[in-house]
Amino acid sequence: MSLTETPVVPAAAQAQTVVVLTGVLTRADHETYRELAFDVPAGVQRLTVDFDFTTREQKTTIDLGLMDPDRFRGWSGGDKMRFTVGELDATPSYLPGPIVPGRWTLLLGVPNIRPGVVAAYTATIRFGRGEATAVSAFADEPLEVGARWYRGDLHMHTCHSDGTVATQGGERRAPGPVYRTVEAAAARGCDFIAVTDHNAVSHHHALRELQPHFDRLLLMPGVEITTFRGHAGVLGAIGFVEFRLESRHLPAVTQLQDAVARQHGLFAINHPALPSNEYCMGCGWTAANTDFARVDAIEVCNGGAMQAQGGKADGVFSGVPFWEARLNEGHRITAIGGSDNHKPDGDPAAAPAVGSPTTVVFAPNLSERAILDAIRAGHVFVDVEGVRGRGLELTARCGEASAMMGDALAAPAGAEVAFELTVTGLAGARIDVVLDGEHGAALAGVQADGDVATLAFTLPSDGACHWIRADVRSEDGERTLLIGNPVYLNG
């Protein structure tokens, strides 16, 4: 057996250590166990083992297990040749928990190796120290490759906070298992979801267990940081984030944003226009000295707020005015939506259903990194009712340059900016073009003239910074159906 230790640099450009263990097994190892020791340095938050060996075609079988310096961490036998063990989550067969520094042991069991066979093995052990996720937290590869509009729900709750389902007997409600929410999202046709229980991260272990089965539904780690001054959706961060705002633990919201940044999480303000009183503890965003330059997204449409407004996105609880005020301050913040579902089996007429609203993201593939990067870039629209087949695309062109929603476009004074708006699945719907918060800036009174309607308009540039976006409303103009993100001129 040989042991080599080689530093590598992952995509996140943060140091990560790789230990490689190699050796051979022969008939002398038949029905025995071999212990491969390796040292884990301080500061490691998770380790991943990749194991491979030769002579499978000769019926060689090798089982795997793991011990840390103090205890047994799991046994997967010959079922898994790759597994991850982290502080809060682990591959099924293994126990999450602290990655204590010291001497660990990879266990090899050899139930079968034939006489005369020499099996060479390689165990590659990677140590993670909080670097950004290369692809996805719970999937090794993108679930789908190819650029398109992916649909998902970024706000939902399970038994790890206050989510419930009907019991087997149906006479009462009980804490709702994570799989019930995931199944509801799959049935709704979501491409991705983030489960965001209140201040908890225990559900991440369940998501890691479920992801291999749900190979068409990307499961992303999330948490709703629930404070007395507002709720923040944190997406893509696996570990605990301190939530005791305005205490000695977390004096100000800037420290909260620092904590999210250290975990490479996306920071979103949830349902900012909800009240903050005994009916909804800290639900509205009232945190003083928020650095909006470090806010990635604002939940402009929330299923619970819609429920309080008779199922409409428009009303006093809409997050759109709060968001547009930030845009007018010069911040480029992405509008998103989330169902805030607490009852995956509930009556949609009485509680927000999973996927209502839906956040629709244009991304190069279906992976956590691609989805979150696209949200940060603003390549997003919100489908209020979550109806598959509905679409909204806004592009702008000035000279040879072009931009889509979320992008910036240089437009010198005197130039004409040509816009093209495509609305899908909403024949007869009304178009509302918004310029710096002023509605009806173009295409006033125009309706989508078919199931796929492409509309064009131009606006003159004065060389200053502006933002232009489009909403789609019902045929009678009473309800907002799609909410678009802006194209930024000279921004």
Short mmCIF file of C-alpha atoms in Angstrom, two decimals:
data_model
loop_
_atom_site.label_atom_id
_atom_site.label_comp_id
_atom_site.label_asym_id
_atom_site.label_seq_id
_atom_site.Cartn_x
_atom_site.Cartn_y
_atom_site.Cartn_z
CA MET A 1 0.00 0.00 0.00
CA SER A 2 1.19 3.52 -0.77
CA LEU A 3 -0.12 6.86 0.42
CA THR A 4 0.30 10.15 -1.38
CA GLU A 5 -1.05 13.56 -0.45
CA THR A 6 -1.37 16.15 -3.20
CA PRO A 7 -2.87 19.64 -2.96
CA VAL A 8 -5.32 20.59 -5.70
CA VAL A 9 -7.23 23.77 -6.51
CA PRO A 10 -10.95 23.34 -7.32
CA ALA A 11 -13.07 25.70 -9.44
CA ALA A 12 -13.76 27.88 -6.41
CA ALA A 13 -10.00 28.56 -6.24
CA GLN A 14 -9.88 27.50 -2.59
CA ALA A 15 -7.36 24.95 -1.30
CA GLN A 16 -8.61 21.40 -0.90
CA THR A 17 -6.53 18.37 0.02
CA VAL A 18 -6.70 15.02 -1.72
CA VAL A 19 -5.37 11.83 -0.18
CA VAL A 20 -4.84 8.86 -2.51
CA LEU A 21 -4.56 5.34 -1.08
CA THR A 22 -3.47 2.54 -3.40
CA GLY A 23 -2.71 -1.12 -2.99
CA VAL A 24 -3.50 -4.68 -4.09
CA LEU A 25 -5.61 -7.53 -2.75
CA THR A 26 -5.01 -11.25 -3.42
CA ARG A 27 -6.58 -14.57 -2.48
CA ALA A 28 -4.87 -14.20 0.89
CA ASP A 29 -7.33 -11.35 1.60
CA HIS A 30 -10.41 -13.49 0.82
CA GLU A 31 -13.04 -13.11 3.58
CA THR A 32 -10.88 -10.70 5.58
CA TYR A 33 -10.92 -6.99 6.38
CA ARG A 34 -8.23 -4.49 5.59
CA GLU A 35 -7.93 -1.14 7.39
CA LEU A 36 -6.56 1.81 5.42
CA ALA A 37 -5.55 4.63 7.73
CA PHE A 38 -5.41 8.27 6.68
CA ASP A 39 -5.06 11.54 8.54
CA VAL A 40 -7.69 14.28 8.43
CA PRO A 41 -6.35 17.76 9.18
CA ALA A 42 -8.15 20.38 11.25
CA GLY A 43 -10.75 22.57 9.58
CA VAL A 44 -12.27 19.92 7.31
CA GLN A 45 -16.07 20.14 7.06
CA ARG A 46 -16.73 17.16 4.79
CA LEU A 47 -14.87 14.36 3.10
CA THR A 48 -15.73 12.41 -0.03
CA VAL A 49 -14.39 8.96 -0.85
CA ASP A 50 -14.13 7.66 -4.42
CA PHE A 51 -13.13 3.99 -4.61
CA ASP A 52 -12.25 1.90 -7.64
CA PHE A 53 -10.70 -1.51 -8.16
CA THR A 54 -9.84 -3.99 -10.91
CA THR A 55 -10.89 -7.58 -11.64
CA ARG A 56 -14.61 -7.12 -11.17
CA GLU A 57 -15.02 -9.30 -14.24
CA GLN A 58 -13.41 -12.09 -12.22
CA LYS A 59 -16.04 -11.71 -9.49
CA THR A 60 -13.85 -9.74 -7.09
CA THR A 61 -16.03 -7.95 -4.53
CA ILE A 62 -14.90 -5.25 -2.11
CA ASP A 63 -17.10 -3.72 0.60
CA LEU A 64 -16.55 -0.28 2.14
CA GLY A 65 -16.96 1.28 5.57
CA LEU A 66 -15.57 4.18 7.57
CA MET A 67 -14.34 4.89 11.09
CA ASP A 68 -13.36 8.25 12.53
CA PRO A 69 -10.89 8.45 15.46
CA ASP A 70 -13.70 7.88 17.96
CA ARG A 71 -16.55 5.98 16.35
CA PHE A 72 -18.06 4.02 13.51
CA ARG A 73 -19.33 6.32 10.72
CA GLY A 74 -20.96 3.83 8.37
CA TRP A 75 -20.88 0.74 6.20
CA SER A 76 -22.16 0.61 2.62
CA GLY A 77 -20.72 -2.75 1.64
CA GLY A 78 -20.41 -3.09 -2.11
CA ASP A 79 -23.38 -0.83 -2.71
CA LYS A 80 -21.56 2.49 -3.10
CA MET A 81 -18.14 3.22 -4.51
CA ARG A 82 -18.54 6.93 -3.75
CA PHE A 83 -19.81 8.52 -0.56
CA THR A 84 -19.69 11.79 1.35
CA VAL A 85 -19.65 12.41 5.09
CA GLY A 86 -20.24 15.95 6.35
CA GLU A 87 -21.00 17.77 9.54
CA LEU A 88 -24.73 17.96 8.77
CA ASP A 89 -25.39 15.49 5.98
CA ALA A 90 -24.02 12.23 4.67
CA THR A 91 -24.63 9.67 1.95
CA PRO A 92 -27.14 7.04 3.12
CA SER A 93 -25.26 4.28 4.98
CA TYR A 94 -23.11 6.90 6.70
CA LEU A 95 -23.59 9.17 9.71
CA PRO A 96 -23.25 12.94 9.55
CA GLY A 97 -21.36 14.64 12.33
CA PRO A 98 -18.19 16.57 13.15
CA ILE A 99 -15.22 15.82 10.94
CA VAL A 100 -12.77 15.49 13.79
CA PRO A 101 -9.09 15.81 12.98
CA GLY A 102 -6.91 12.78 13.46
CA ARG A 103 -6.50 9.24 12.21
CA TRP A 104 -9.49 7.91 10.23
CA THR A 105 -9.86 4.43 8.76
CA LEU A 106 -11.35 3.32 5.47
CA LEU A 107 -12.55 -0.24 5.98
CA LEU A 108 -12.27 -2.76 3.15
CA GLY A 109 -14.14 -6.03 3.38
CA VAL A 110 -13.29 -8.75 0.87
CA PRO A 111 -16.16 -11.25 0.61
CA ASN A 112 -14.71 -12.75 -2.55
CA ILE A 113 -11.47 -12.83 -4.50
CA ARG A 114 -10.52 -15.90 -6.53
CA PRO A 115 -7.25 -17.81 -6.37
CA GLY A 116 -4.57 -16.30 -8.59
CA VAL A 117 -6.36 -12.94 -8.88
CA VAL A 118 -4.59 -9.68 -8.01
CA ALA A 119 -7.00 -6.76 -7.57
CA ALA A 120 -5.53 -3.25 -7.59
CA TYR A 121 -7.53 -0.57 -5.77
CA THR A 122 -7.42 3.21 -5.52
CA ALA A 123 -9.20 5.24 -2.86
CA THR A 124 -9.31 8.99 -3.49
CA ILE A 125 -10.34 11.01 -0.43
CA ARG A 126 -11.13 14.69 -0.86
CA PHE A 127 -11.36 17.12 2.04
CA GLY A 128 -13.76 20.05 1.84
CA ARG A 129 -13.35 23.22 3.87
CA GLY A 130 -16.42 25.26 2.89
CA GLU A 131 -15.50 26.01 -0.71
CA ALA A 132 -18.29 26.82 -3.17
CA THR A 133 -20.14 23.84 -4.54
CA ALA A 134 -18.58 22.79 -7.84
CA VAL A 135 -21.83 21.41 -9.30
CA SER A 136 -24.52 20.64 -6.73
CA ALA A 137 -24.55 19.87 -3.03
CA PHE A 138 -26.27 16.52 -3.45
CA ALA A 139 -25.57 15.54 -7.08
CA ASP A 140 -22.22 14.87 -8.72
CA GLU A 141 -23.30 15.91 -12.22
CA PRO A 142 -25.97 18.19 -13.71
CA LEU A 143 -29.31 16.42 -13.87
CA GLU A 144 -29.79 17.81 -17.38
CA VAL A 145 -27.36 19.42 -19.81
CA GLY A 146 -28.54 22.14 -22.14
CA ALA A 147 -29.58 25.77 -21.87
CA ARG A 148 -33.29 26.35 -21.35
CA TRP A 149 -35.81 27.84 -18.95
CA TYR A 150 -35.89 25.69 -15.81
CA ARG A 151 -38.84 25.96 -13.41
CA GLY A 152 -38.69 25.71 -9.63
CA ASP A 153 -39.84 26.70 -6.16
CA LEU A 154 -37.40 28.45 -3.82
CA HIS A 155 -39.43 28.59 -0.59
CA MET A 156 -41.04 25.65 1.24
CA HIS A 157 -41.20 24.06 4.69
CA THR A 158 -41.25 20.52 6.08
CA CYS A 159 -41.26 18.75 9.46
CA HIS A 160 -37.85 20.29 10.11
CA SER A 161 -39.74 23.47 10.94
CA ASP A 162 -43.52 24.00 10.67
CA GLY A 163 -44.58 21.98 7.61
CA THR A 164 -47.40 19.46 8.12
CA VAL A 165 -49.27 16.67 6.31
CA ALA A 166 -52.39 14.70 7.16
CA THR A 167 -51.70 11.59 9.21
CA GLN A 168 -52.29 8.12 7.81
CA GLY A 169 -55.68 8.06 9.50
CA GLY A 170 -56.48 11.47 8.09
CA GLU A 171 -57.99 12.77 11.32
CA ARG A 172 -55.26 15.23 12.23
CA ARG A 173 -52.10 16.80 10.89
CA ALA A 174 -48.56 15.84 11.79
CA PRO A 175 -45.06 17.09 10.93
CA GLY A 176 -44.53 16.59 7.20
CA PRO A 177 -41.64 14.37 6.05
CA VAL A 178 -39.30 15.94 3.52
CA TYR A 179 -40.13 13.33 0.89
CA ARG A 180 -43.78 14.44 0.80
CA THR A 181 -42.76 17.95 -0.23
CA VAL A 182 -40.28 16.60 -2.79
CA GLU A 183 -42.93 14.29 -4.25
CA ALA A 184 -45.37 17.20 -4.52
CA ALA A 185 -42.76 19.24 -6.40
CA ALA A 186 -42.06 16.35 -8.79
CA ALA A 187 -45.79 15.89 -9.41
CA ARG A 188 -46.10 19.61 -10.14
CA GLY A 189 -43.38 19.32 -12.80
CA CYS A 190 -40.73 21.39 -11.04
CA ASP A 191 -37.18 21.10 -12.31
CA PHE A 192 -35.62 22.32 -9.04
CA ILE A 193 -36.58 23.19 -5.48
CA ALA A 194 -34.94 24.59 -2.37
CA VAL A 195 -36.32 23.40 0.96
CA THR A 196 -35.99 26.35 3.34
CA ASP A 197 -36.98 25.39 6.86
CA HIS A 198 -36.89 28.10 9.52
CA ASN A 199 -33.33 28.46 10.87
CA ALA A 200 -32.84 24.68 10.55
CA VAL A 201 -30.38 22.77 8.41
CA SER A 202 -31.27 19.23 9.52
CA HIS A 203 -33.33 18.68 6.36
CA HIS A 204 -30.19 18.76 4.24
CA HIS A 205 -29.40 15.19 5.32
CA ALA A 206 -32.81 14.07 4.01
CA LEU A 207 -32.27 15.92 0.73
CA ARG A 208 -28.96 14.11 0.17
CA GLU A 209 -30.76 10.81 0.72
CA LEU A 210 -33.56 11.67 -1.71
CA GLN A 211 -31.56 13.20 -4.57
CA PRO A 212 -30.41 9.94 -6.24
CA HIS A 213 -34.03 8.82 -6.63
CA PHE A 214 -35.28 12.17 -7.93
CA ASP A 215 -32.99 12.27 -10.96
CA ARG A 216 -35.14 14.84 -12.80
CA LEU A 217 -35.70 17.19 -9.84
CA LEU A 218 -32.72 19.12 -8.51
CA LEU A 219 -32.75 19.39 -4.70
CA MET A 220 -30.90 22.40 -3.33
CA PRO A 221 -29.98 23.22 0.27
CA GLY A 222 -31.76 26.21 1.73
CA VAL A 223 -32.80 27.83 4.98
CA GLU A 224 -35.16 30.68 5.83
CA ILE A 225 -33.29 32.82 8.32
CA THR A 226 -36.16 33.93 10.55
CA THR A 227 -35.43 37.02 12.63
CA PHE A 228 -37.52 39.63 14.44
CA ARG A 229 -36.62 42.12 11.67
CA GLY A 230 -37.37 40.04 8.59
CA HIS A 231 -36.94 36.68 6.89
CA ALA A 232 -34.10 35.92 4.48
CA GLY A 233 -33.93 32.99 2.10
CA VAL A 234 -30.42 31.56 1.97
CA LEU A 235 -29.87 29.19 -0.95
CA GLY A 236 -26.88 26.94 -1.56
CA ALA A 237 -25.42 27.12 1.96
CA ILE A 238 -25.38 23.80 3.80
CA GLY A 239 -24.19 24.84 7.26
CA PHE A 240 -25.78 26.71 10.14
CA VAL A 241 -26.22 30.47 9.72
CA GLU A 242 -26.59 32.54 12.88
CA PHE A 243 -30.11 34.04 13.03
CA ARG A 244 -30.22 35.88 16.39
CA LEU A 245 -30.20 39.33 14.82
CA GLU A 246 -29.62 42.34 17.06
CA SER A 247 -28.13 40.18 19.78
CA ARG A 248 -24.55 39.74 20.93
CA HIS A 249 -24.37 36.82 18.51
CA LEU A 250 -25.38 38.86 15.46
CA PRO A 251 -25.40 42.60 16.14
CA ALA A 252 -26.44 43.77 12.65
CA VAL A 253 -27.73 42.50 9.33
CA THR A 254 -24.33 43.10 7.73
CA GLN A 255 -22.91 40.33 9.92
CA LEU A 256 -25.73 38.08 8.70
CA GLN A 257 -24.76 38.87 5.13
CA ASP A 258 -21.12 38.15 5.99
CA ALA A 259 -22.10 34.73 7.37
CA VAL A 260 -24.02 33.87 4.19
CA ALA A 261 -21.13 35.02 2.01
CA ARG A 262 -18.70 32.78 3.90
CA GLN A 263 -20.82 29.81 2.84
CA HIS A 264 -21.15 31.11 -0.75
CA GLY A 265 -24.92 31.30 -0.29
CA LEU A 266 -27.41 33.35 -2.28
CA PHE A 267 -29.09 35.96 -0.04
CA ALA A 268 -32.74 36.78 -0.74
CA ILE A 269 -35.22 38.91 1.20
CA ASN A 270 -38.48 37.01 1.58
CA HIS A 271 -42.00 38.53 1.55
CA PRO A 272 -40.72 42.02 2.46
CA ALA A 273 -44.17 43.69 2.51
CA LEU A 274 -45.85 41.33 4.97
CA PRO A 275 -46.69 42.79 8.39
CA SER A 276 -44.35 42.40 11.34
CA ASN A 277 -46.61 41.89 14.34
CA GLU A 278 -48.18 39.20 16.49
CA TYR A 279 -49.96 37.79 13.42
CA CYS A 280 -46.73 37.32 11.49
CA MET A 281 -43.63 37.50 13.65
CA GLY A 282 -40.96 39.53 11.90
CA CYS A 283 -42.35 38.66 8.48
CA GLY A 284 -41.87 42.08 6.87
CA TRP A 285 -38.36 43.33 6.19
CA THR A 286 -37.51 46.05 8.75
CA ALA A 287 -33.82 45.29 9.36
CA ALA A 288 -31.89 48.54 9.73
CA ASN A 289 -28.81 49.31 7.64
CA THR A 290 -29.35 46.51 5.14
CA ASP A 291 -26.61 46.56 2.51
CA PHE A 292 -28.77 46.12 -0.58
CA ALA A 293 -25.66 45.90 -2.74
CA ARG A 294 -25.21 42.46 -1.16
CA VAL A 295 -28.82 41.32 -1.61
CA ASP A 296 -28.99 38.88 -4.52
CA ALA A 297 -32.76 38.56 -4.81
CA ILE A 298 -36.09 39.76 -3.44
CA GLU A 299 -39.13 37.52 -3.22
CA VAL A 300 -41.63 39.77 -4.98
CA CYS A 301 -44.34 37.12 -5.09
CA ASN A 302 -45.05 34.81 -2.15
CA GLY A 303 -47.70 32.11 -2.02
CA GLY A 304 -48.81 32.95 1.51
CA ALA A 305 -49.10 36.65 0.69
CA MET A 306 -51.12 35.75 -2.42
CA GLN A 307 -53.44 33.65 -0.28
CA ALA A 308 -54.07 36.64 1.96
CA GLN A 309 -54.93 38.68 -1.15
CA GLY A 310 -57.48 36.26 -2.54
CA GLY A 311 -54.99 34.38 -4.68
CA LYS A 312 -53.67 37.47 -6.45
CA ALA A 313 -50.10 38.70 -6.67
CA ASP A 314 -51.25 42.31 -6.60
CA GLY A 315 -52.06 44.01 -3.30
CA VAL A 316 -50.60 45.53 -0.18
CA PHE A 317 -48.49 42.40 0.47
CA SER A 318 -46.85 42.37 -2.96
CA GLY A 319 -43.08 42.68 -2.83
CA VAL A 320 -42.90 44.44 -6.20
CA PRO A 321 -42.96 48.04 -4.85
CA PHE A 322 -40.24 47.21 -2.30
CA TRP A 323 -38.14 45.65 -5.08
CA GLU A 324 -38.68 48.47 -7.57
CA ALA A 325 -37.67 51.01 -4.93
CA ARG A 326 -34.33 49.20 -4.64
CA LEU A 327 -33.96 49.20 -8.45
CA ASN A 328 -34.52 52.95 -8.46
CA GLU A 329 -31.77 53.29 -5.87
CA GLY A 330 -29.42 51.75 -8.41
CA HIS A 331 -29.29 48.18 -7.12
CA ARG A 332 -29.45 45.27 -9.55
CA ILE A 333 -31.46 42.73 -7.53
CA THR A 334 -33.29 39.79 -9.05
CA ALA A 335 -37.02 39.30 -8.53
CA ILE A 336 -37.95 35.75 -7.54
CA GLY A 337 -41.02 33.97 -6.21
CA GLY A 338 -41.71 31.16 -3.76
CA SER A 339 -44.76 29.23 -2.67
CA ASP A 340 -43.92 29.30 1.06
CA ASN A 341 -45.69 25.95 1.11
CA HIS A 342 -46.29 24.34 4.51
CA LYS A 343 -48.82 21.69 3.45
CA PRO A 344 -47.77 19.70 0.37
CA ASP A 345 -51.03 17.74 0.56
CA GLY A 346 -53.21 20.75 1.28
CA ASP A 347 -56.15 22.10 -0.67
CA PRO A 348 -54.72 24.68 -3.13
CA ALA A 349 -57.82 26.79 -2.53
CA ALA A 350 -56.95 27.07 1.16
CA ALA A 351 -53.14 27.13 1.18
CA PRO A 352 -50.40 27.90 -1.34
CA ALA A 353 -49.51 24.87 -3.44
CA VAL A 354 -45.96 23.82 -4.21
CA GLY A 355 -44.85 25.69 -7.33
CA SER A 356 -47.30 28.57 -6.97
CA PRO A 357 -45.63 30.88 -7.78
CA THR A 358 -42.79 29.39 -9.82
CA THR A 359 -39.39 30.98 -10.35
CA VAL A 360 -38.33 30.34 -13.96
CA VAL A 361 -34.58 30.51 -14.61
CA PHE A 362 -32.63 30.48 -17.88
CA ALA A 363 -29.55 28.39 -17.11
CA PRO A 364 -27.01 26.38 -19.11
CA ASN A 365 -27.82 23.17 -17.23
CA LEU A 366 -29.79 21.79 -14.31
CA SER A 367 -27.31 22.05 -11.47
CA GLU A 368 -27.22 24.06 -8.27
CA ARG A 369 -24.29 26.18 -9.41
CA ALA A 370 -25.91 26.99 -12.77
CA ILE A 371 -29.33 27.80 -11.27
CA LEU A 372 -27.98 30.04 -8.52
CA ASP A 373 -25.56 31.82 -10.86
CA ALA A 374 -28.43 32.48 -13.29
CA ILE A 375 -30.56 33.89 -10.47
CA ARG A 376 -27.74 36.19 -9.45
CA ALA A 377 -27.47 37.29 -13.09
CA GLY A 378 -31.20 38.10 -13.24
CA HIS A 379 -32.03 35.62 -16.01
CA VAL A 380 -35.37 35.02 -14.35
CA PHE A 381 -39.09 35.65 -14.53
CA VAL A 382 -41.81 34.74 -12.05
CA ASP A 383 -44.80 32.67 -13.15
CA VAL A 384 -47.40 33.72 -10.58
CA GLU A 385 -49.73 30.76 -11.06
CA GLY A 386 -47.03 28.23 -11.93
CA VAL A 387 -48.56 27.01 -15.19
CA ARG A 388 -46.15 25.04 -17.36
CA GLY A 389 -45.90 26.36 -20.90
CA ARG A 390 -46.10 30.02 -19.92
CA GLY A 391 -43.06 32.03 -20.87
CA LEU A 392 -41.67 35.56 -20.93
CA GLU A 393 -38.54 36.74 -22.71
CA LEU A 394 -37.36 40.32 -23.10
CA THR A 395 -34.29 41.20 -25.16
CA ALA A 396 -32.83 44.58 -26.06
CA ARG A 397 -30.47 45.59 -28.83
CA CYS A 398 -28.42 48.72 -29.43
CA GLY A 399 -26.16 48.59 -32.44
CA GLU A 400 -24.48 45.18 -32.47
CA ALA A 401 -24.87 44.59 -28.74
CA SER A 402 -27.80 42.79 -27.14
CA ALA A 403 -29.00 41.92 -23.65
CA MET A 404 -31.58 39.66 -22.03
CA MET A 405 -33.36 40.08 -18.71
CA GLY A 406 -30.79 40.75 -15.99
CA ASP A 407 -28.12 42.01 -18.38
CA ALA A 408 -26.81 45.53 -18.94
CA LEU A 409 -26.70 47.24 -22.34
CA ALA A 410 -24.70 50.31 -23.25
CA ALA A 411 -26.89 52.86 -25.05
CA PRO A 412 -25.34 56.28 -25.74
CA ALA A 413 -27.47 59.40 -25.78
CA GLY A 414 -29.49 59.69 -28.97
CA ALA A 415 -29.40 55.97 -29.73
CA GLU A 416 -32.55 53.94 -30.30
CA VAL A 417 -32.87 50.78 -28.23
CA ALA A 418 -34.91 48.05 -29.91
CA PHE A 419 -36.79 45.65 -27.65
CA GLU A 420 -38.36 42.32 -28.48
CA LEU A 421 -40.82 40.71 -26.10
CA THR A 422 -42.02 37.13 -26.48
CA VAL A 423 -44.97 35.86 -24.45
CA THR A 424 -45.87 32.17 -24.55
CA GLY A 425 -49.00 30.36 -23.44
CA LEU A 426 -51.09 33.45 -22.71
CA ALA A 427 -53.07 34.42 -25.79
CA GLY A 428 -55.09 37.55 -25.12
CA ALA A 429 -53.06 38.59 -22.07
CA ARG A 430 -52.20 42.28 -21.64
CA ILE A 431 -48.63 43.57 -21.81
CA ASP A 432 -47.27 46.07 -19.28
CA VAL A 433 -43.84 47.58 -19.99
CA VAL A 434 -42.29 49.23 -16.93
CA LEU A 435 -39.62 51.95 -17.21
CA ASP A 436 -37.98 53.00 -13.92
CA GLY A 437 -41.19 52.05 -12.10
CA GLU A 438 -43.56 53.80 -14.50
CA HIS A 439 -46.06 51.32 -15.93
CA GLY A 440 -47.36 51.47 -19.47
CA ALA A 441 -44.12 52.87 -20.84
CA ALA A 442 -44.67 51.03 -24.14
CA LEU A 443 -47.19 48.68 -25.78
CA ALA A 444 -49.97 50.27 -23.74
CA GLY A 445 -53.20 48.34 -24.27
CA VAL A 446 -51.50 45.70 -26.42
CA GLN A 447 -52.50 42.06 -25.97
CA ALA A 448 -50.70 38.85 -26.87
CA ASP A 449 -52.12 37.88 -30.26
CA GLY A 450 -51.50 34.15 -30.04
CA ASP A 451 -50.08 31.30 -28.03
CA VAL A 452 -46.61 32.55 -28.98
CA ALA A 453 -46.71 36.32 -29.37
CA THR A 454 -43.63 38.35 -30.31
CA LEU A 455 -43.94 42.11 -29.87
CA ALA A 456 -41.46 44.86 -30.66
CA PHE A 457 -40.99 48.41 -29.45
CA THR A 458 -38.23 51.02 -29.30
CA LEU A 459 -37.20 53.55 -26.69
CA PRO A 460 -34.78 56.46 -27.18
CA SER A 461 -31.74 56.58 -24.90
CA ASP A 462 -30.67 59.73 -23.10
CA GLY A 463 -27.37 58.13 -22.09
CA ALA A 464 -28.41 57.83 -18.43
CA CYS A 465 -29.04 54.69 -16.38
CA HIS A 466 -32.50 53.17 -16.68
CA TRP A 467 -34.17 49.81 -16.17
CA ILE A 468 -36.90 48.36 -18.37
CA ARG A 469 -38.91 45.25 -17.71
CA ALA A 470 -42.25 43.72 -18.70
CA ASP A 471 -45.15 42.12 -16.86
CA VAL A 472 -47.98 40.10 -18.36
CA ARG A 473 -51.48 40.60 -16.97
CA SER A 474 -54.77 38.78 -17.44
CA GLU A 475 -56.98 39.70 -20.37
CA ASP A 476 -59.14 41.91 -18.13
CA GLY A 477 -56.03 43.51 -16.63
CA GLU A 478 -57.02 42.53 -13.09
CA ARG A 479 -54.29 40.00 -12.29
CA THR A 480 -50.54 39.85 -12.81
CA LEU A 481 -49.59 36.53 -14.38
CA LEU A 482 -45.89 36.89 -15.20
CA ILE A 483 -43.32 39.23 -13.61
CA GLY A 484 -40.21 40.00 -15.63
CA ASN A 485 -36.77 41.13 -14.50
CA PRO A 486 -35.20 44.24 -16.05
CA VAL A 487 -32.79 44.94 -18.81
CA TYR A 488 -30.45 47.66 -17.49
CA LEU A 489 -29.47 50.50 -19.79
CA ASN A 490 -26.04 51.96 -19.02
CA GLY A 491 -26.21 50.23 -15.65
#
